[in-house]
Amino acid sequence: MNKYDYLIVGSGLFGAVFAHEALKKNKKCLVIDKRPNIGGNIYTENLDNINVHKYGAHIFHTSNKDIWDYICQFADFNNYINSPIAIYNDELYNLPFNMNTFSKMWDIKTPDEAKTIIEKQKADLHITEPKNLEEQALSLVGTDVYEKLIKGYTQKQWGRPCDELPAFIIKRLPLRFTYDNNYFNDRYQGIPIGGYTKIIKKMLKGADIKLNTDYFDFIKQNKNIANKIVYTGEIDKFFDYKYGALEWRAVRFETEKLNTDNYQGNAVVNYTSADVPFTRIIEHKHFEKSESEVTIISREYSSEWKIGDEPYYPINNDKNNELYKKYGKLASEQKNVIFGGRLGTYKYYDMDKVIASALEIAKNELS
């Protein structure tokens, strides 16, 4: 008899939700993670009374009340509203693109004035069939917004000029003709009071947990440890890159403690000029209005990915999507392995979608 019903590879949100649902059905679960901490990319570490989002800012938002009620079982959420700002050279703008942005950019007041300027810029460009990301963006928002708030940031994010990127990356760029800085349109949003790690701890209560544990080394020594495996790692790595490696963008975080109680006055500040090497600075204390005499900031640098690096953003172009289909076919043939999460399905997920996916798979598996 195997010791566990499920070996869950990865203690991020997908693995933790599945484990929680399995534990409610009295299943025995072993959760392993190669990192020294639980929580995957939503891990938060308390430093100087500030919950630091160690692997990038995570702001929970959803319009699905069932998912909101589900996550609220594990923590109370504050009323944080994501209202990032952008710095271009010595100019500061509100995001998303709204009347506060346009008023600052063109010294105007009304939606009609903003629409007139944008439509004239678009008309002057005569772009009918965008051939690349640059043309696609220009055809949607005009010259000024593109040059100041999209071009440099996107070039840094993807590591190549916008006219070398495919148009499909930007399918739409919402323009709001209201004075509204709320980045998300979702009904529910906020940050868990006390950070995300305590949510994962509650979800995993009752499971056995092994950290600093690489799945591939572990399974060689423990082939019959569980009846089934829930795998949330990289799908191509699971199959030893049989068809080649799927491509990702990586992110490097440069975190620093500063002897001031307020560095930038906002949690998220994007730097949209190409000559600034980082894409944004996160000041973590503003997510929860933490009381501290110091502050902690993280600069984010987007970079090329290679095998062995931590993958962050899938590059879902035609080439990679076709490659993923091959791995997806192999995955479907695995009778005792369930693939899930961002890495296991080569898909960028918001947190609410990760939870919905894990709940659906758990329901089908455990019913």
Coordinates of C-alpha atoms in Angstrom, one line a residue:
M1 CA 0.0 0.0 0.0
N2 CA 1.2 3.5 -0.8
K3 CA 1.8 5.8 2.1
Y4 CA -0.2 8.7 0.6
D5 CA -3.2 9.2 -1.6
Y6 CA -1.6 12.3 -3.2
L7 CA 1.9 13.6 -3.7
I8 CA 1.4 17.3 -4.4
V9 CA 4.4 18.8 -6.2
G10 CA 4.5 22.6 -5.4
S11 CA 2.9 24.4 -2.5
G12 CA 1.7 27.4 -4.5
L13 CA -2.0 28.3 -4.7
F14 CA -3.0 25.5 -7.1
G15 CA -1.3 22.8 -5.0
A16 CA -2.6 24.2 -1.7
V17 CA -6.2 24.4 -2.9
F18 CA -6.1 20.9 -4.2
A19 CA -4.5 19.7 -1.0
H20 CA -7.1 21.4 1.1
E21 CA -10.0 19.9 -0.8
A22 CA -8.4 16.4 -0.6
L23 CA -7.7 16.7 3.1
K24 CA -11.4 17.6 3.6
K25 CA -12.1 14.2 2.0
N26 CA -9.8 12.5 4.5
K27 CA -7.1 11.9 1.9
K28 CA -3.5 11.6 3.0
C29 CA -1.4 14.2 1.3
L30 CA 2.3 14.9 1.0
V31 CA 3.3 18.3 -0.3
I32 CA 6.8 18.9 -1.5
D33 CA 8.4 22.1 -2.7
K34 CA 11.9 22.8 -4.0
R35 CA 11.9 26.2 -2.3
P36 CA 12.6 26.7 1.4
N37 CA 9.1 28.1 1.9
I38 CA 5.5 27.3 1.2
G39 CA 3.3 29.5 -1.0
G40 CA 5.0 29.5 -4.4
N41 CA 5.0 33.0 -5.9
I42 CA 2.5 34.3 -3.5
Y43 CA 4.8 33.8 -0.5
T44 CA 5.0 36.8 1.8
E45 CA 7.7 37.3 4.4
N46 CA 7.3 39.6 7.4
L47 CA 10.3 42.0 7.7
D48 CA 10.2 45.0 10.0
N49 CA 6.5 44.6 10.4
I50 CA 6.0 44.7 6.6
N51 CA 4.7 41.8 4.6
V52 CA 7.0 41.6 1.7
H53 CA 5.7 40.0 -1.5
K54 CA 9.0 38.1 -2.2
Y55 CA 8.2 37.0 -5.7
G56 CA 6.4 40.0 -7.0
A57 CA 3.2 42.0 -6.1
H58 CA 0.1 39.9 -5.8
I59 CA -3.2 41.8 -5.5
F60 CA -6.3 39.5 -5.3
H61 CA -9.2 40.5 -7.5
T62 CA -12.2 38.6 -8.8
S63 CA -15.8 39.1 -10.0
N64 CA -16.7 35.6 -8.9
K65 CA -18.4 35.7 -5.6
D66 CA -17.9 32.0 -5.0
I67 CA -14.2 32.3 -5.4
W68 CA -14.2 35.4 -3.1
D69 CA -16.1 33.6 -0.4
Y70 CA -13.7 30.6 -0.8
I71 CA -10.5 32.6 -0.2
C72 CA -12.1 34.6 2.6
Q73 CA -12.4 31.4 4.6
F74 CA -8.6 31.7 5.2
A75 CA -8.1 35.4 5.8
D76 CA -9.7 38.7 6.2
F77 CA -9.0 41.1 3.3
N78 CA -8.4 44.8 3.5
N79 CA -9.9 47.4 1.1
Y80 CA -6.7 48.0 -1.0
I81 CA -7.4 49.3 -4.5
N82 CA -4.7 48.9 -7.1
S83 CA -4.0 52.4 -8.4
P84 CA -0.5 52.3 -9.9
I85 CA 1.3 55.3 -11.3
A86 CA 3.8 55.6 -14.1
I87 CA 7.0 57.7 -14.3
Y88 CA 8.3 58.7 -17.7
N89 CA 11.4 60.8 -17.4
D90 CA 10.3 63.6 -15.1
E91 CA 6.6 63.2 -15.8
L92 CA 4.1 61.3 -13.5
Y93 CA 0.9 59.7 -14.8
N94 CA -2.0 57.7 -13.3
L95 CA -2.7 54.2 -14.5
P96 CA -4.8 52.7 -16.1
F97 CA -5.2 55.1 -18.9
N98 CA -8.0 57.4 -17.7
M99 CA -9.0 61.0 -17.6
N100 CA -6.4 61.7 -14.9
T101 CA -3.8 60.4 -17.3
F102 CA -5.1 62.4 -20.3
S103 CA -5.6 65.6 -18.2
K104 CA -2.0 65.6 -17.1
M105 CA -0.7 64.6 -20.5
W106 CA -2.6 67.3 -22.6
D107 CA -3.8 69.8 -20.0
I108 CA -7.4 69.1 -20.8
K109 CA -10.5 68.5 -18.7
T110 CA -13.3 66.7 -20.6
P111 CA -13.7 63.3 -22.2
D112 CA -14.5 64.9 -25.6
E113 CA -11.2 66.7 -25.6
A114 CA -9.3 63.5 -24.9
K115 CA -11.2 61.5 -27.5
T116 CA -10.6 64.1 -30.1
I117 CA -6.8 64.1 -29.5
I118 CA -6.6 60.3 -29.5
E119 CA -8.7 59.9 -32.6
K120 CA -6.7 62.5 -34.5
Q121 CA -3.4 60.8 -33.6
K122 CA -4.7 57.5 -34.7
A123 CA -6.1 58.9 -38.0
D124 CA -2.7 60.6 -38.8
L125 CA -1.0 57.2 -38.6
H126 CA -3.1 55.5 -41.3
I127 CA -2.6 52.0 -39.7
T128 CA -5.2 49.7 -41.1
E129 CA -3.7 46.2 -40.6
P130 CA -1.1 46.3 -37.7
K131 CA 1.9 44.1 -38.5
N132 CA 3.5 44.2 -35.0
L133 CA 2.9 45.3 -31.4
E134 CA 4.0 48.8 -32.1
E135 CA 1.5 49.3 -34.9
Q136 CA -1.2 47.5 -32.9
A137 CA -0.7 49.8 -29.9
L138 CA -0.5 53.0 -32.0
S139 CA -3.8 52.0 -33.7
L140 CA -5.5 51.7 -30.3
V141 CA -4.2 54.6 -28.3
G142 CA -2.4 57.0 -30.6
T143 CA 1.2 58.4 -30.4
D144 CA 1.5 60.1 -27.0
V145 CA 0.2 57.4 -24.8
Y146 CA 2.2 54.8 -26.7
E147 CA 5.5 56.7 -26.6
K148 CA 5.3 57.7 -23.0
L149 CA 3.5 54.8 -21.3
I150 CA 3.8 51.7 -23.4
K151 CA 6.8 51.6 -25.7
G152 CA 9.7 51.6 -23.2
Y153 CA 7.9 49.5 -20.6
T154 CA 7.0 46.8 -23.1
Q155 CA 10.5 46.7 -24.6
K156 CA 11.9 46.0 -21.2
Q157 CA 9.2 43.5 -20.3
W158 CA 9.8 41.4 -23.5
G159 CA 13.5 42.2 -24.1
R160 CA 13.1 43.3 -27.7
P161 CA 11.8 46.4 -29.6
C162 CA 8.1 46.7 -30.0
D163 CA 8.2 46.5 -33.8
E164 CA 9.8 43.1 -33.4
L165 CA 7.0 41.8 -31.2
P166 CA 3.8 40.2 -32.6
A167 CA 0.7 42.3 -32.6
F168 CA -1.4 39.7 -30.7
I169 CA 0.4 40.5 -27.4
I170 CA -1.8 43.6 -27.2
K171 CA -5.3 42.7 -28.2
R172 CA -6.8 45.7 -26.5
L173 CA -5.7 48.6 -24.4
P174 CA -8.6 49.9 -22.4
L175 CA -9.1 53.7 -22.4
R176 CA -11.3 55.1 -19.6
F177 CA -12.9 58.4 -20.2
T178 CA -13.6 58.8 -16.5
Y179 CA -11.5 60.0 -13.6
D180 CA -11.0 56.5 -12.2
N181 CA -7.6 55.1 -11.1
N182 CA -8.9 51.7 -10.0
Y183 CA -6.8 49.4 -12.2
F184 CA -9.2 46.4 -12.0
N185 CA -12.9 46.3 -12.9
D186 CA -13.5 43.3 -10.6
R187 CA -16.2 43.6 -7.9
Y188 CA -13.9 42.2 -5.2
Q189 CA -10.3 43.0 -4.5
G190 CA -7.9 43.5 -1.7
I191 CA -4.8 42.1 0.1
P192 CA -5.1 39.5 2.9
I193 CA -4.4 41.1 6.2
G194 CA -1.2 39.5 7.5
G195 CA 0.0 38.4 4.0
Y196 CA -0.6 35.4 1.8
T197 CA 1.6 32.8 3.6
K198 CA -0.9 32.4 6.4
I199 CA -3.6 31.5 3.8
I200 CA -1.4 28.7 2.5
K201 CA -0.6 27.5 6.0
K202 CA -4.3 27.1 6.7
M203 CA -4.9 25.4 3.4
L204 CA -2.2 22.9 4.1
K205 CA -3.1 22.1 7.7
G206 CA -3.2 18.3 8.0
A207 CA -0.8 17.6 5.1
D208 CA 2.8 16.4 5.5
I209 CA 5.2 19.0 4.0
K210 CA 8.8 18.6 2.8
L211 CA 10.6 21.8 1.7
N212 CA 13.9 22.1 -0.1
T213 CA 12.9 19.0 -2.0
D214 CA 13.3 18.6 -5.7
Y215 CA 10.6 16.4 -7.2
F216 CA 12.8 14.6 -9.7
D217 CA 15.4 13.6 -7.1
F218 CA 12.7 12.7 -4.6
I219 CA 10.6 10.5 -6.9
K220 CA 13.7 8.4 -7.8
Q221 CA 14.0 7.3 -4.2
N222 CA 10.2 7.2 -3.5
K223 CA 8.6 5.8 -6.6
N224 CA 5.6 4.3 -4.8
I225 CA 5.1 7.1 -2.2
A226 CA 1.5 8.0 -3.4
N227 CA -1.3 6.7 -5.5
K228 CA -1.4 9.8 -7.6
I229 CA 0.8 12.8 -8.3
V230 CA -0.5 16.4 -8.6
Y231 CA 2.3 18.2 -10.5
T232 CA 2.4 22.0 -10.6
G233 CA 6.0 22.3 -12.0
E234 CA 7.1 22.9 -15.6
I235 CA 5.3 20.5 -17.9
D236 CA 8.2 20.2 -20.4
K237 CA 10.7 19.5 -17.6
F238 CA 8.4 16.6 -16.4
F239 CA 8.9 15.0 -19.8
D240 CA 12.7 15.8 -19.8
Y241 CA 12.2 18.4 -22.5
K242 CA 11.4 15.7 -25.0
Y243 CA 10.3 18.2 -27.7
G244 CA 12.4 21.1 -26.5
A245 CA 11.9 23.8 -23.9
L246 CA 8.9 26.1 -23.7
E247 CA 10.0 29.7 -23.5
W248 CA 9.4 32.1 -20.6
R249 CA 10.4 35.5 -19.4
A250 CA 12.2 35.6 -16.1
V251 CA 12.1 38.3 -13.4
R252 CA 14.8 39.4 -11.0
F253 CA 13.9 41.2 -7.8
E254 CA 16.3 43.6 -6.1
T255 CA 14.9 44.2 -2.6
E256 CA 16.2 46.9 -0.3
K257 CA 15.4 48.3 3.2
L258 CA 15.4 52.1 3.3
N259 CA 15.6 54.3 6.4
T260 CA 12.5 56.3 5.6
D261 CA 8.9 55.6 6.5
N262 CA 7.6 56.4 2.9
Y263 CA 9.7 56.1 -0.2
Q264 CA 7.3 56.7 -3.2
G265 CA 3.9 57.2 -1.7
N266 CA 2.3 54.3 -3.6
A267 CA 2.6 50.5 -3.7
V268 CA 3.2 50.2 -7.4
V269 CA 5.2 52.6 -9.6
N270 CA 6.0 51.7 -13.2
Y271 CA 9.0 53.2 -14.9
T272 CA 8.1 53.4 -18.6
S273 CA 11.2 54.9 -20.0
A274 CA 13.5 52.4 -21.8
D275 CA 16.6 53.9 -20.3
V276 CA 15.6 53.0 -16.7
P277 CA 16.6 49.3 -16.4
F278 CA 13.9 48.1 -14.1
T279 CA 10.2 47.9 -15.0
R280 CA 8.7 49.0 -11.7
I281 CA 9.3 49.5 -8.0
I282 CA 7.0 48.0 -5.4
E283 CA 6.8 49.6 -1.9
H284 CA 5.4 46.7 0.1
K285 CA 4.1 48.6 3.2
H286 CA 1.4 50.4 1.2
F287 CA -0.4 47.1 0.4
E288 CA -1.4 46.9 4.1
K289 CA -0.7 50.4 5.4
S290 CA 2.0 48.8 7.6
E291 CA 3.2 50.8 10.6
S292 CA 7.0 50.9 10.4
E293 CA 9.8 53.5 10.7
V294 CA 11.5 52.0 7.7
T295 CA 10.3 50.8 4.3
I296 CA 11.1 48.0 2.0
I297 CA 11.1 48.3 -1.8
S298 CA 11.7 45.8 -4.6
R299 CA 12.9 46.8 -8.1
E300 CA 11.8 44.4 -10.8
Y301 CA 14.0 43.5 -13.8
S302 CA 12.6 41.5 -16.7
S303 CA 15.1 39.2 -18.3
E304 CA 15.6 36.4 -20.8
W305 CA 14.9 32.9 -19.4
K306 CA 17.0 29.8 -19.8
I307 CA 16.6 26.3 -18.4
G308 CA 17.3 26.4 -14.7
D309 CA 16.0 29.9 -14.2
E310 CA 12.7 30.5 -12.4
P311 CA 10.0 30.9 -15.1
Y312 CA 7.5 33.7 -14.7
Y313 CA 5.6 34.7 -17.9
P314 CA 4.9 32.2 -20.6
I315 CA 5.6 33.4 -24.2
N316 CA 2.3 32.2 -25.7
N317 CA 3.2 32.7 -29.4
D318 CA 2.3 30.2 -32.1
K319 CA 5.5 28.3 -31.8
N320 CA 5.2 27.8 -28.0
N321 CA 1.5 27.1 -28.1
E322 CA 2.1 24.3 -30.7
L323 CA 4.9 22.9 -28.5
Y324 CA 2.7 23.0 -25.5
K325 CA 0.0 21.0 -27.4
K326 CA 2.6 18.2 -27.8
Y327 CA 3.3 18.2 -24.1
G328 CA -0.4 18.4 -23.3
K329 CA -1.0 15.3 -25.2
L330 CA 1.7 13.5 -23.3
A331 CA 0.2 14.8 -20.0
S332 CA -3.3 13.5 -21.0
E333 CA -1.8 10.0 -21.3
Q334 CA -0.5 10.0 -17.7
K335 CA -3.1 8.0 -15.8
N336 CA -1.7 8.8 -12.3
V337 CA -0.5 12.4 -12.8
I338 CA -2.6 15.5 -12.6
F339 CA -1.1 18.6 -14.2
G340 CA -2.1 22.1 -13.0
G341 CA -1.2 25.6 -12.3
R342 CA 0.7 28.2 -14.3
L343 CA 3.8 26.0 -14.9
G344 CA 1.9 22.8 -15.4
T345 CA -0.4 24.2 -18.1
Y346 CA 1.9 26.9 -19.6
K347 CA -0.6 29.6 -19.0
Y348 CA -0.6 32.9 -17.1
Y349 CA -3.3 32.8 -14.5
D350 CA -4.7 35.5 -12.2
M351 CA -5.1 34.1 -8.6
D352 CA -8.9 33.7 -8.8
K353 CA -8.5 31.6 -12.0
V354 CA -5.9 29.4 -10.3
I355 CA -8.4 28.7 -7.5
A356 CA -11.2 28.0 -9.9
S357 CA -9.1 25.6 -11.9
A358 CA -7.9 23.8 -8.8
L359 CA -11.4 23.5 -7.4
E360 CA -12.8 22.1 -10.7
I361 CA -10.0 19.5 -10.9
A362 CA -10.4 18.6 -7.3
K363 CA -14.1 18.2 -7.7
N364 CA -13.7 15.9 -10.7
E365 CA -11.0 13.9 -9.0
L366 CA -12.5 13.6 -5.5
S367 CA -16.2 13.1 -6.2

